[in-house]
Structures are given as C-alpha cells and as structure tokens.
Amino acid sequence: MKIVLLGSGNVATHLAKALKGKGEEIVQVYSQHLDNATILAQSIATEAIGDLNEIKQNADLYIISVKDDAIESIAKSLKNVTGLVVHTSGTTDINILSSQVTKAGVFYPLQTFSKEKEVSFENIPLCIEANDDSQLTILSNLAAKISREVYKLNGEKRKVLHLAAVFACNFPNHLYALANKILSQNNLDFEIIRPLIAETADKVMSNLPENVQTGPAVRADESTLNKHLSMLTDMPELQNIYQTLSDSIKLTLK
Amino acid sequence: MKIVLLGSGNVATHLAKALKGKGEEIVQVYSQHLDNATILAQSIATEAIGDLNEIKQNADLYIISVKDDAIESIAKSLKNVTGLVVHTSGTTDINILSSQVTKAGVFYPLQTFSKEKEVSFENIPLCIEANDDSQLTILSNLAAKISREVYKLNGEKRKVLHLAAVFACNFPNHLYALANKILSQNNLDFEIIRPLIAETADKVMSNLPENVQTGPAVRADESTLNKHLSMLTDMPELQNIYQTLSDSIKLTLK
C-alpha cells in the first residue's frame, strides 16, 4: 500500500517505523513544522512536506496522526483523495472524517508512546473502525501485519477504552512520579522501588487487579493509614491523593 | 542458621520458601491459628506450633512476620531467647523489639506478595537494620543469600520507602481495578488493556516517570479531560479521582 502519513509526533513515528518494517510504502510525511517532518521522513527514507497542498492525491491510505483538535482541518484538505483516510485518536469520532471524505476509518493503537523508548508493535492492541465493510477489511489486514491483537470497535467502545487507559497508564505513571518525589526528598533513589513497580504490573498479567490488591487500605489498617497521612503533612496535595485513593480502596471492602 | 518463623501470611510464606531454597534450616513455624502454621510448615517440611510457649529457645534467628499490631505481643514472648529477633514490617520501629530482647533487627522485603503468584526473591530489595553492627552483618549475609539488592536503612528511611511503595504499588493496582470497572461495564475485557499496563511499568525501568508522562492532563488537553469527566457522571467516585489526579499532573507543568 502507498501510505501518506500526516503527523510526526510519538504515535506517527512509532507507527511509521512499524509499517515500514513490514514492507509498506510510506510515500510522504507531512507536518506543519517541516523540520519535524524531515526528521521522521529521513529515518524512513521518504519525502517530507510542510504544505498540505503538496500531498499526493493517489495514495491508498492517509493516516492522520496529529493532536485531536487538528484532525478536522487536515481532513478538509483531503476532500479530493480517493484513498482511505483514517485518524489514530482514541476520543475522536469517525464522523469528523466521513463528513469530509468518502472512505473513512480509525486506526487507534492502545499504547503509551515516548520518543525515548522503542516499542514492539506486535503486542499493541490496534482498534479499528471504518465507514464500510470493505474498508474495514483493508484496515484489518493492515493491522494484522503489524500486531497480533486487532479489535474491531465502534466509536463508543473506543472512547471507553481511551478513558480506561488513562486510569491504567497515565495515572499510574503519575503515581510513580509522586513516589519518586517522596523518595528523592529523602535522598532515596528511584532504583530501589523499580522491582516493586515491575511486579505490581506483572501480577495483573495473569490476575484481575481487584483480586490481588495489597497495602494498608485493603487491610483497613487505620494505624498505618494515619501514620502515612501524618508523614504527608507538608505535602497537602499528596496527602489529598493518599486519602482519596485509600477511601476508594476501602469502598471495595463493603 | 536455625530459624523460627512467627507468622504464616504472604510475606512469611514467600520468605520461608526463599530461605529454605538457599539451605537455611527453618525449625518451627508459629501461627496463632495452628491450621495456617501447619499448611506452611508442611510445604517446607518442618514443625508447626500454635502456642508461643512451645517456641524453641535456642534458634539463631526469630523472624516475626505478622500484622504490625501483633508484633509487640509476640516479641514479649521471646524475652528469654539469645538469638537475633527481627520483624518484616515497613512501618514498625525497631524499638518495639529492642525494648524486649537483646538482639533486635528488621528484615523488610520491599515487594507485593500474593499467595496466587510466585516471586523470585533475587530481585526483591531487602531493607535491613539491627541494633548492633555484628547483628547487622549477620542479617546482611543472610539477605545477600536470597537477594541481589540489600539496603541498610534506618527506621525513618524505611518508613519513607513504605509510604512511597503505597504510591508505586497499591494505588496503581487500584487504578488498574478502576480501569477494569469501566471496561467491564461496557463489556470490554481487561485483556485488551494488559499490554498498556506492562509497557507503562516497563517504561520507568529505564526512565524516570516524570520524564515519560503521557495522556490528556500533561498535554493540558481540556477538551479530552472534559469529555472523560462527563463520561464519568454516573460514577462520581471515579470522576473525583479523575479530577484529583489530572489536577496533580497539571501542577507538574507549572
């Protein structure tokens, strides 16, 4: 397939490398910042463009992988293409595309991407949607080339998944950061807590989290909870989070 | 070393198996519930007792691995032993032992233990403390037999570590459970989100979490934040947690 990639951020970068790795032909990379497009385009040996008017009109697939609020204006510039146009957003409706183009779809990788770290696409769930069955088949075949986990989900389910992902990924990572804040204020290195983080995640690979909860709140150990809250007197923001999450854990006991 | 183990819960069980696996001799397992002591004692082929008066007085090491509020009463029953007496608690002061016995210490494994899952002790940080240097050396040698990560920490640092562990382990696990609550209410399986959880933890094995935060809050993406909050209207507890943690993430941007 001839693919035009619109975007050069974390998702676009990882997706481009995965597609290229499976032999797909990425014919252009667009970014409103040509410099960014150039960095990504060079890494996959293709053309970079910084002007939407230069987009090739004869590609098979256009992947819009930009901030949610920029998707619509890019879709408008693709009104005349005959290929399939997809976005990679968890929260954005497919209608934002199908109101502009004939063949519309969604290609949402459920993963956290950072430029700092390579990821293997094989294990990344890809959630796909299209506005007709033949386009869904095309997306499904493409997705299956780079991932073993392909889910056909409508927009409502995809939005639920994106919300759940904030609880399962963004919030835990922030709690790791707060743990590091507590440690570093006491000259303890983050290294000491890494095995605990790894095991906590590993435990729910074969269990449901509600069945393996540990800690003072689930034991209703008020003595430890109160000690911890008093240790956080000088950090009221963390004290509030400690109280809120401990109360929520205790609710599961009822 | 001849070791008496007082306790038969998750920590006691995993510790017993690790010590036995390295050739240490566990001569007794005590629990106030003899049935529980018997289950653990049989798995490591030793004697179970349910009466503190039956404790052997000539062991080298007594490991008290019970709920925090039960440590003191057990320590009182060990007043006449000459061996080293340690507890495995993150939050309990060493003084609770040294006020009762001559040789006191702490042997705190920083990990989350569930009976459902085997863990390898090799990668578990062991935090040790003792009321004199020769006992600290004995504990250090023992700890090094079962783990590659041994930390000599005083009680204050150990308590800080225990608090940080709640943020790095207990709270993230609860957030996984809340993610599953959202998914299951929409007939989506927890399986779909497991790769994301694994990658989120894996990412901080080689990065600091504050450097790899992703999601709508750190992008100050108010549109998505508001969509998510409105999706949680029927779950006010989760809505409150979403707001609290997103606000905390946004504070890091200032």
XYZ file of C-alpha atoms in Angstrom:
508
model
C 0.000 0.000 0.000
C 1.076 3.549 -0.696
C 0.658 5.475 2.543
C 0.780 9.200 3.314
C 1.430 9.960 6.952
C 0.126 13.247 8.301
C 1.844 13.940 11.618
C 5.296 13.464 13.096
C 4.692 13.008 16.820
C 5.150 9.938 19.019
C 2.328 7.852 17.545
C 3.183 8.824 13.959
C 6.847 7.995 14.498
C 6.320 4.561 16.016
C 3.602 3.681 13.505
C 5.743 4.750 10.551
C 8.611 2.548 11.664
C 6.335 -0.443 12.253
C 4.655 -0.097 8.831
C 7.935 0.431 7.028
C 9.345 -2.602 8.866
C 6.572 -4.733 7.372
C 7.285 -3.524 3.850
C 4.570 -0.899 3.492
C 5.492 2.094 1.359
C 5.227 5.426 3.106
C 5.370 7.900 0.249
C 5.206 11.171 2.240
C 5.373 12.518 5.763
C 3.587 15.801 6.407
C 3.979 18.108 9.376
C 3.055 21.776 9.672
C 6.604 22.058 11.007
C 8.692 20.893 8.068
C 11.681 20.298 10.356
C 9.751 17.659 12.283
C 8.509 16.016 9.106
C 12.077 15.926 7.806
C 13.435 14.141 10.894
C 10.844 11.378 10.614
C 10.986 11.203 6.794
C 14.750 10.769 6.848
C 14.525 7.927 9.359
C 12.258 6.001 6.986
C 13.840 7.273 3.757
C 10.914 9.131 2.274
C 9.777 12.646 1.315
C 8.943 15.309 3.893
C 6.412 18.069 3.181
C 5.268 21.059 5.198
C 2.454 22.223 2.926
C -0.880 20.402 2.667
C -1.152 21.459 -0.993
C 1.750 19.160 -1.838
C 0.037 15.997 -0.667
C -0.015 13.190 -3.224
C -3.608 12.530 -4.267
C -3.161 8.918 -5.395
C -2.145 7.121 -2.205
C -4.139 4.145 -0.906
C -4.157 5.263 2.708
C -3.854 8.582 4.541
C -3.064 8.300 8.251
C -3.814 11.470 10.223
C -1.855 11.226 13.460
C -1.942 14.692 14.984
C -3.477 16.372 18.046
C -7.212 15.733 18.231
C -8.170 19.329 17.583
C -6.107 19.466 14.373
C -7.672 16.389 12.733
C -10.643 18.153 11.155
C -8.720 20.851 9.337
C -6.352 18.262 7.870
C -9.295 16.102 6.798
C -10.714 19.086 4.903
C -7.562 19.262 2.799
C -8.083 15.591 1.788
C -11.559 16.123 0.275
C -10.429 15.097 -3.219
C -8.416 11.969 -2.463
C -9.912 8.584 -3.381
C -7.910 6.568 -0.847
C -8.962 5.620 2.668
C -8.459 8.341 5.322
C -8.006 7.291 8.965
C -7.105 9.005 12.223
C -5.338 7.443 15.226
C -7.252 9.127 18.023
C -8.923 7.344 20.916
C -11.510 10.022 21.608
C -12.368 11.427 18.179
C -15.478 10.297 16.301
C -15.139 8.773 12.832
C -17.715 11.340 11.598
C -15.111 14.071 11.692
C -13.591 12.269 8.694
C -16.640 10.777 6.978
C -18.189 14.240 6.735
C -15.200 15.234 4.578
C -14.079 12.149 2.650
C -15.736 9.106 1.061
C -13.678 6.386 2.711
C -13.095 6.974 6.424
C -11.697 4.924 9.278
C -9.941 4.818 12.612
C -6.650 3.098 13.402
C -6.095 3.550 17.148
C -3.091 1.892 18.790
C -3.782 1.424 22.510
C -0.331 2.122 23.870
C 1.784 4.805 25.512
C 4.491 6.094 23.197
C 7.556 8.103 24.102
C 10.318 9.054 21.750
C 12.725 7.821 24.440
C 11.721 4.183 24.104
C 11.252 1.683 21.305
C 8.132 -0.471 21.468
C 7.256 -3.655 19.663
C 4.001 -3.165 17.789
C 3.313 -6.903 17.819
C 1.753 -6.753 21.267
C -0.049 -3.455 20.848
C -3.835 -3.724 20.588
C -4.976 -1.961 17.409
C -8.574 -0.752 17.498
C -10.039 -0.265 14.059
C -13.274 1.140 12.645
C -14.380 2.099 9.112
C -17.445 3.532 7.445
C -17.913 0.493 5.210
C -17.079 -3.197 5.375
C -14.607 -3.305 2.511
C -12.534 -0.526 4.087
C -12.706 -2.318 7.435
C -11.268 -5.414 5.775
C -8.401 -3.382 4.323
C -7.640 -1.876 7.734
C -7.945 -5.246 9.424
C -5.419 -6.795 7.037
C -3.006 -3.933 7.511
C -3.376 -4.019 11.304
C -2.786 -7.775 11.363
C 0.539 -7.264 9.610
C 1.973 -5.245 12.497
C 0.031 -6.516 15.538
C -1.300 -9.810 16.858
C -4.147 -8.039 18.650
C -6.665 -6.368 16.347
C -10.030 -5.264 17.735
C -12.950 -4.006 15.648
C -14.592 -1.466 17.936
C -17.159 1.236 17.332
C -16.533 4.801 18.459
C -18.369 4.461 21.763
C -16.317 1.444 22.851
C -13.120 3.078 21.662
C -13.832 6.150 23.799
C -14.471 3.932 26.824
C -11.171 2.189 26.182
C -9.354 5.512 25.975
C -10.850 6.578 29.302
C -9.863 3.263 30.908
C -6.356 3.736 29.503
C -5.976 6.975 31.444
C -6.693 5.028 34.645
C -4.426 2.132 33.662
C -1.489 4.114 32.281
C -1.379 7.888 32.730
C -2.473 7.887 36.372
C -0.208 5.011 37.497
C 2.751 6.724 35.827
C 1.957 9.918 37.723
C 1.793 7.927 40.968
C 5.245 6.515 40.181
C 6.380 10.140 39.823
C 4.858 11.048 43.191
C 6.599 8.044 44.760
C 9.849 9.360 43.305
C 9.106 12.797 44.744
C 8.766 11.256 48.222
C 11.925 9.187 47.754
C 14.089 11.972 46.386
C 13.114 14.348 49.187
C 14.616 11.745 51.494
C 17.698 11.016 49.389
C 16.456 7.618 48.325
C 16.942 6.537 44.724
C 14.047 5.585 42.424
C 16.009 2.420 41.605
C 15.028 0.849 44.923
C 11.338 0.854 44.007
C 11.577 -0.357 40.405
C 11.233 -4.095 41.208
C 8.017 -3.327 43.092
C 6.569 -1.427 40.120
C 7.513 -4.249 37.749
C 5.947 -6.921 39.968
C 2.758 -4.889 40.515
C 2.175 -4.719 36.772
C 3.293 -8.313 36.205
C 0.821 -9.583 38.795
C -2.175 -8.357 36.793
C -0.943 -10.046 33.615
C -2.411 -13.279 34.996
C -4.824 -11.964 37.650
C -7.559 -9.367 37.843
C -6.346 -6.368 39.861
C -9.287 -6.428 42.263
C -8.196 -9.923 43.340
C -4.592 -9.014 44.167
C -4.910 -5.653 45.933
C -2.437 -5.260 48.796
C -1.498 -2.461 51.192
C -2.863 -0.773 54.316
C -6.184 0.413 52.830
C -7.399 -3.016 51.733
C -6.387 -4.375 55.157
C -8.306 -1.473 56.756
C -5.093 -0.885 58.710
C -6.056 2.517 60.150
C -2.881 2.794 62.203
C -0.631 2.682 59.101
C -3.007 4.882 57.072
C -2.850 7.533 59.794
C 0.948 7.306 60.056
C 1.243 7.806 56.297
C -1.180 10.728 56.248
C 0.778 12.438 59.020
C 4.049 11.911 57.117
C 2.461 13.867 54.233
C 1.504 16.925 56.313
C 3.989 19.083 54.415
C 2.734 17.822 51.047
C -1.026 18.533 51.176
C -1.520 17.636 47.515
C -0.088 14.151 48.086
C -1.992 13.850 51.358
C -5.243 14.530 49.483
C -4.411 11.918 46.838
C -3.474 9.403 49.545
C -6.797 9.967 51.305
C -8.878 9.887 48.101
C -7.371 6.650 46.787
C -7.350 4.924 50.188
C -11.039 5.788 50.645
C -11.746 4.365 47.185
C -9.902 1.122 48.023
C -11.841 0.835 51.290
C -15.132 1.186 49.369
C -14.320 -2.100 47.616
C -14.440 -3.842 51.003
C -18.114 -3.098 51.558
C 21.220 -20.882 60.684
C 18.384 -22.302 62.732
C 15.392 -20.089 62.134
C 11.999 -19.866 63.850
C 9.340 -18.215 61.737
C 6.497 -16.489 63.547
C 3.675 -15.886 61.081
C 2.142 -17.715 58.135
C 0.830 -14.949 55.861
C 2.004 -13.865 52.398
C 5.368 -12.436 53.473
C 6.120 -15.320 55.864
C 5.245 -17.889 53.188
C 7.378 -16.402 50.414
C 10.261 -15.709 52.793
C 10.174 -19.244 54.199
C 10.387 -20.762 50.733
C 13.244 -18.484 49.702
C 15.274 -19.225 52.848
C 14.628 -22.946 52.671
C 15.624 -22.840 48.987
C 19.021 -21.445 49.990
C 19.570 -24.209 52.526
C 18.603 -22.365 55.708
C 17.010 -24.504 58.390
C 13.559 -23.369 59.454
C 12.991 -25.314 62.649
C 9.462 -24.114 63.514
C 6.557 -22.172 62.054
C 4.239 -20.497 64.553
C 0.775 -19.111 63.934
C -1.959 -18.369 66.429
C -4.075 -20.379 64.011
C -2.393 -23.776 64.084
C -4.089 -24.737 60.797
C -2.310 -21.937 58.970
C 1.031 -22.788 60.562
C 0.523 -26.412 59.519
C -0.077 -25.552 55.846
C 3.142 -23.543 55.633
C 5.155 -25.954 57.826
C 4.185 -28.926 55.644
C 5.255 -27.098 52.480
C 8.755 -26.663 53.910
C 8.825 -29.924 55.878
C 9.099 -28.543 59.384
C 7.192 -28.387 62.666
C 4.057 -26.262 63.121
C 3.107 -24.798 66.506
C 0.101 -22.767 67.647
C 1.289 -21.981 71.177
C 4.009 -19.400 71.889
C 5.109 -21.439 74.930
C 6.364 -24.174 72.606
C 8.874 -21.963 70.816
C 12.394 -23.362 70.713
C 14.677 -21.110 72.761
C 17.956 -21.992 71.039
C 17.408 -20.790 67.459
C 19.818 -18.297 65.852
C 17.116 -16.130 64.299
C 13.465 -15.409 65.036
C 11.547 -13.775 62.180
C 8.298 -12.121 63.263
C 6.192 -11.715 60.131
C 2.697 -10.855 61.356
C 0.350 -7.879 61.242
C 2.032 -4.764 62.610
C -0.171 -4.541 65.700
C 0.647 -8.136 66.711
C 4.448 -7.750 66.642
C 4.852 -6.416 70.169
C 2.961 -9.167 71.975
C 4.948 -11.821 70.122
C 8.225 -10.036 70.947
C 7.293 -10.188 74.635
C 7.125 -13.961 74.438
C 10.718 -14.014 73.134
C 12.258 -12.184 76.112
C 14.438 -15.149 77.071
C 15.859 -16.160 73.698
C 19.515 -15.405 72.968
C 19.155 -15.361 69.166
C 18.503 -12.349 66.958
C 14.845 -11.269 66.722
C 13.679 -9.383 63.621
C 10.385 -8.200 62.182
C 9.494 -7.730 58.490
C 7.387 -4.578 58.756
C 7.941 -1.427 56.728
C 6.335 0.932 59.226
C 7.260 -0.510 62.611
C 10.151 0.863 64.635
C 12.980 -1.442 65.672
C 12.458 -0.253 69.277
C 9.351 -2.369 69.581
C 11.778 -5.315 69.573
C 14.863 -3.863 71.260
C 12.781 -2.921 74.294
C 12.044 -6.648 74.753
C 15.072 -8.569 73.501
C 18.847 -8.089 73.449
C 19.472 -8.617 69.751
C 16.937 -6.844 67.519
C 16.678 -6.151 63.826
C 14.468 -5.528 60.816
C 14.307 -7.595 57.630
C 11.869 -5.786 55.316
C 11.324 -7.103 51.792
C 10.054 -4.296 49.570
C 7.631 -6.234 47.429
C 3.946 -7.034 46.992
C 3.177 -10.633 47.836
C 0.082 -12.598 46.950
C -0.437 -16.284 47.609
C -1.642 -16.509 43.973
C 1.758 -15.750 42.478
C 5.305 -16.976 42.925
C 8.005 -14.312 43.100
C 11.726 -14.573 42.709
C 13.415 -13.146 45.790
C 16.602 -12.423 43.839
C 15.288 -9.082 42.600
C 13.473 -8.051 45.753
C 15.120 -5.206 47.659
C 15.720 -6.280 51.253
C 15.948 -3.424 53.747
C 17.788 -4.355 56.889
C 18.508 -2.708 60.222
C 19.914 -4.012 63.548
C 20.649 -2.640 66.983
C 24.351 -3.518 66.745
C 26.907 -3.930 63.981
C 27.598 -7.608 64.448
C 23.904 -8.415 64.123
C 23.691 -6.175 61.067
C 26.481 -8.211 59.478
C 24.627 -11.445 60.180
C 21.454 -10.034 58.612
C 23.374 -8.638 55.679
C 24.938 -12.035 54.937
C 21.598 -13.781 55.174
C 19.883 -11.179 52.974
C 22.633 -11.461 50.350
C 21.960 -15.198 50.073
C 18.426 -14.651 48.800
C 18.575 -11.222 47.128
C 20.975 -9.211 44.989
C 19.630 -5.952 46.388
C 20.325 -5.407 50.067
C 19.904 -1.946 51.584
C 20.967 -0.935 55.089
C 18.343 1.633 56.047
C 17.390 3.206 59.345
C 13.779 3.230 60.503
C 12.998 6.705 59.173
C 14.142 5.878 55.649
C 12.354 2.545 55.763
C 9.097 4.281 56.670
C 9.540 6.722 53.783
C 10.124 3.776 51.473
C 6.976 2.071 52.713
C 4.962 5.225 52.073
C 6.435 5.564 48.565
C 5.583 1.902 47.961
C 1.893 2.639 48.546
C 2.071 5.235 45.756
C 4.084 2.970 43.454
C 2.209 -0.279 44.018
C -1.053 -0.266 45.983
C -2.513 2.816 44.303
C -1.584 1.841 40.725
C -3.108 -1.599 41.293
C -6.320 0.035 42.471
C -6.326 2.224 39.359
C -5.987 -0.935 37.239
C -9.071 -2.206 39.094
C -10.971 1.016 38.346
C -9.979 0.716 34.667
C -11.398 -2.803 34.722
C -14.597 -1.485 36.309
C -15.012 0.954 33.411
C -14.214 -1.744 30.845
C -16.482 -4.422 32.283
C -19.441 -2.045 32.496
C -19.043 -1.712 28.725
C -18.470 -5.412 28.043
C -14.801 -4.922 27.248
C -12.297 -7.440 28.570
C -9.389 -6.500 30.868
C -7.135 -8.415 28.468
C -7.222 -5.558 25.956
C -5.508 -3.194 28.383
C -2.815 -5.514 29.750
C -0.132 -4.589 27.153
C -0.588 -0.930 28.096
C -0.104 -1.681 31.802
C 3.006 -3.742 31.067
C 4.549 -1.043 28.876
C 3.746 1.743 31.370
C 5.696 -0.082 34.063
C 8.447 -1.160 31.673
C 8.991 2.428 30.550
C 10.067 3.535 34.040
C 12.583 0.696 34.328
C 14.946 2.848 32.273
C 13.397 6.324 32.642
C 12.177 8.497 35.477
C 8.356 8.611 35.444
C 8.196 12.418 35.413
C 10.072 12.352 32.084
C 7.696 9.967 30.326
C 4.257 11.150 31.429
C 1.643 10.899 28.668
C -2.116 11.491 28.421
C -4.543 14.409 28.212
C -3.614 16.101 31.520
C 0.087 16.538 30.719
C -0.903 17.880 27.284
C -3.364 20.242 29.029
C -5.916 18.860 26.567
C -9.015 20.338 28.236
C -11.356 19.056 25.546
C -10.478 15.404 26.250
C -10.380 15.967 30.015
C -13.917 17.358 29.883
C -15.160 14.521 27.667
C -13.757 11.987 30.136
C -15.238 13.752 33.151
C -18.660 13.808 31.505
C -18.382 10.069 30.716
C -17.940 9.510 34.478
C -21.083 11.395 35.537
C -22.702 8.177 36.757
C -19.572 7.188 38.687
C -18.908 10.209 40.940
C -16.182 8.412 42.895
C -14.192 7.786 39.694
C -14.952 11.291 38.472
C -13.446 12.692 41.670
C -10.314 10.543 41.288
C -10.010 11.558 37.631
C -10.213 15.239 38.563
C -7.819 14.939 41.527
C -5.103 13.099 39.602
C -5.451 15.226 36.462
C -5.102 18.382 38.573
C -1.992 16.906 40.182
C -0.476 16.099 36.772
C -1.231 19.632 35.571
C 0.579 21.048 38.623
C 3.800 19.490 37.299
C 3.508 21.713 34.210
C 3.905 24.947 36.170
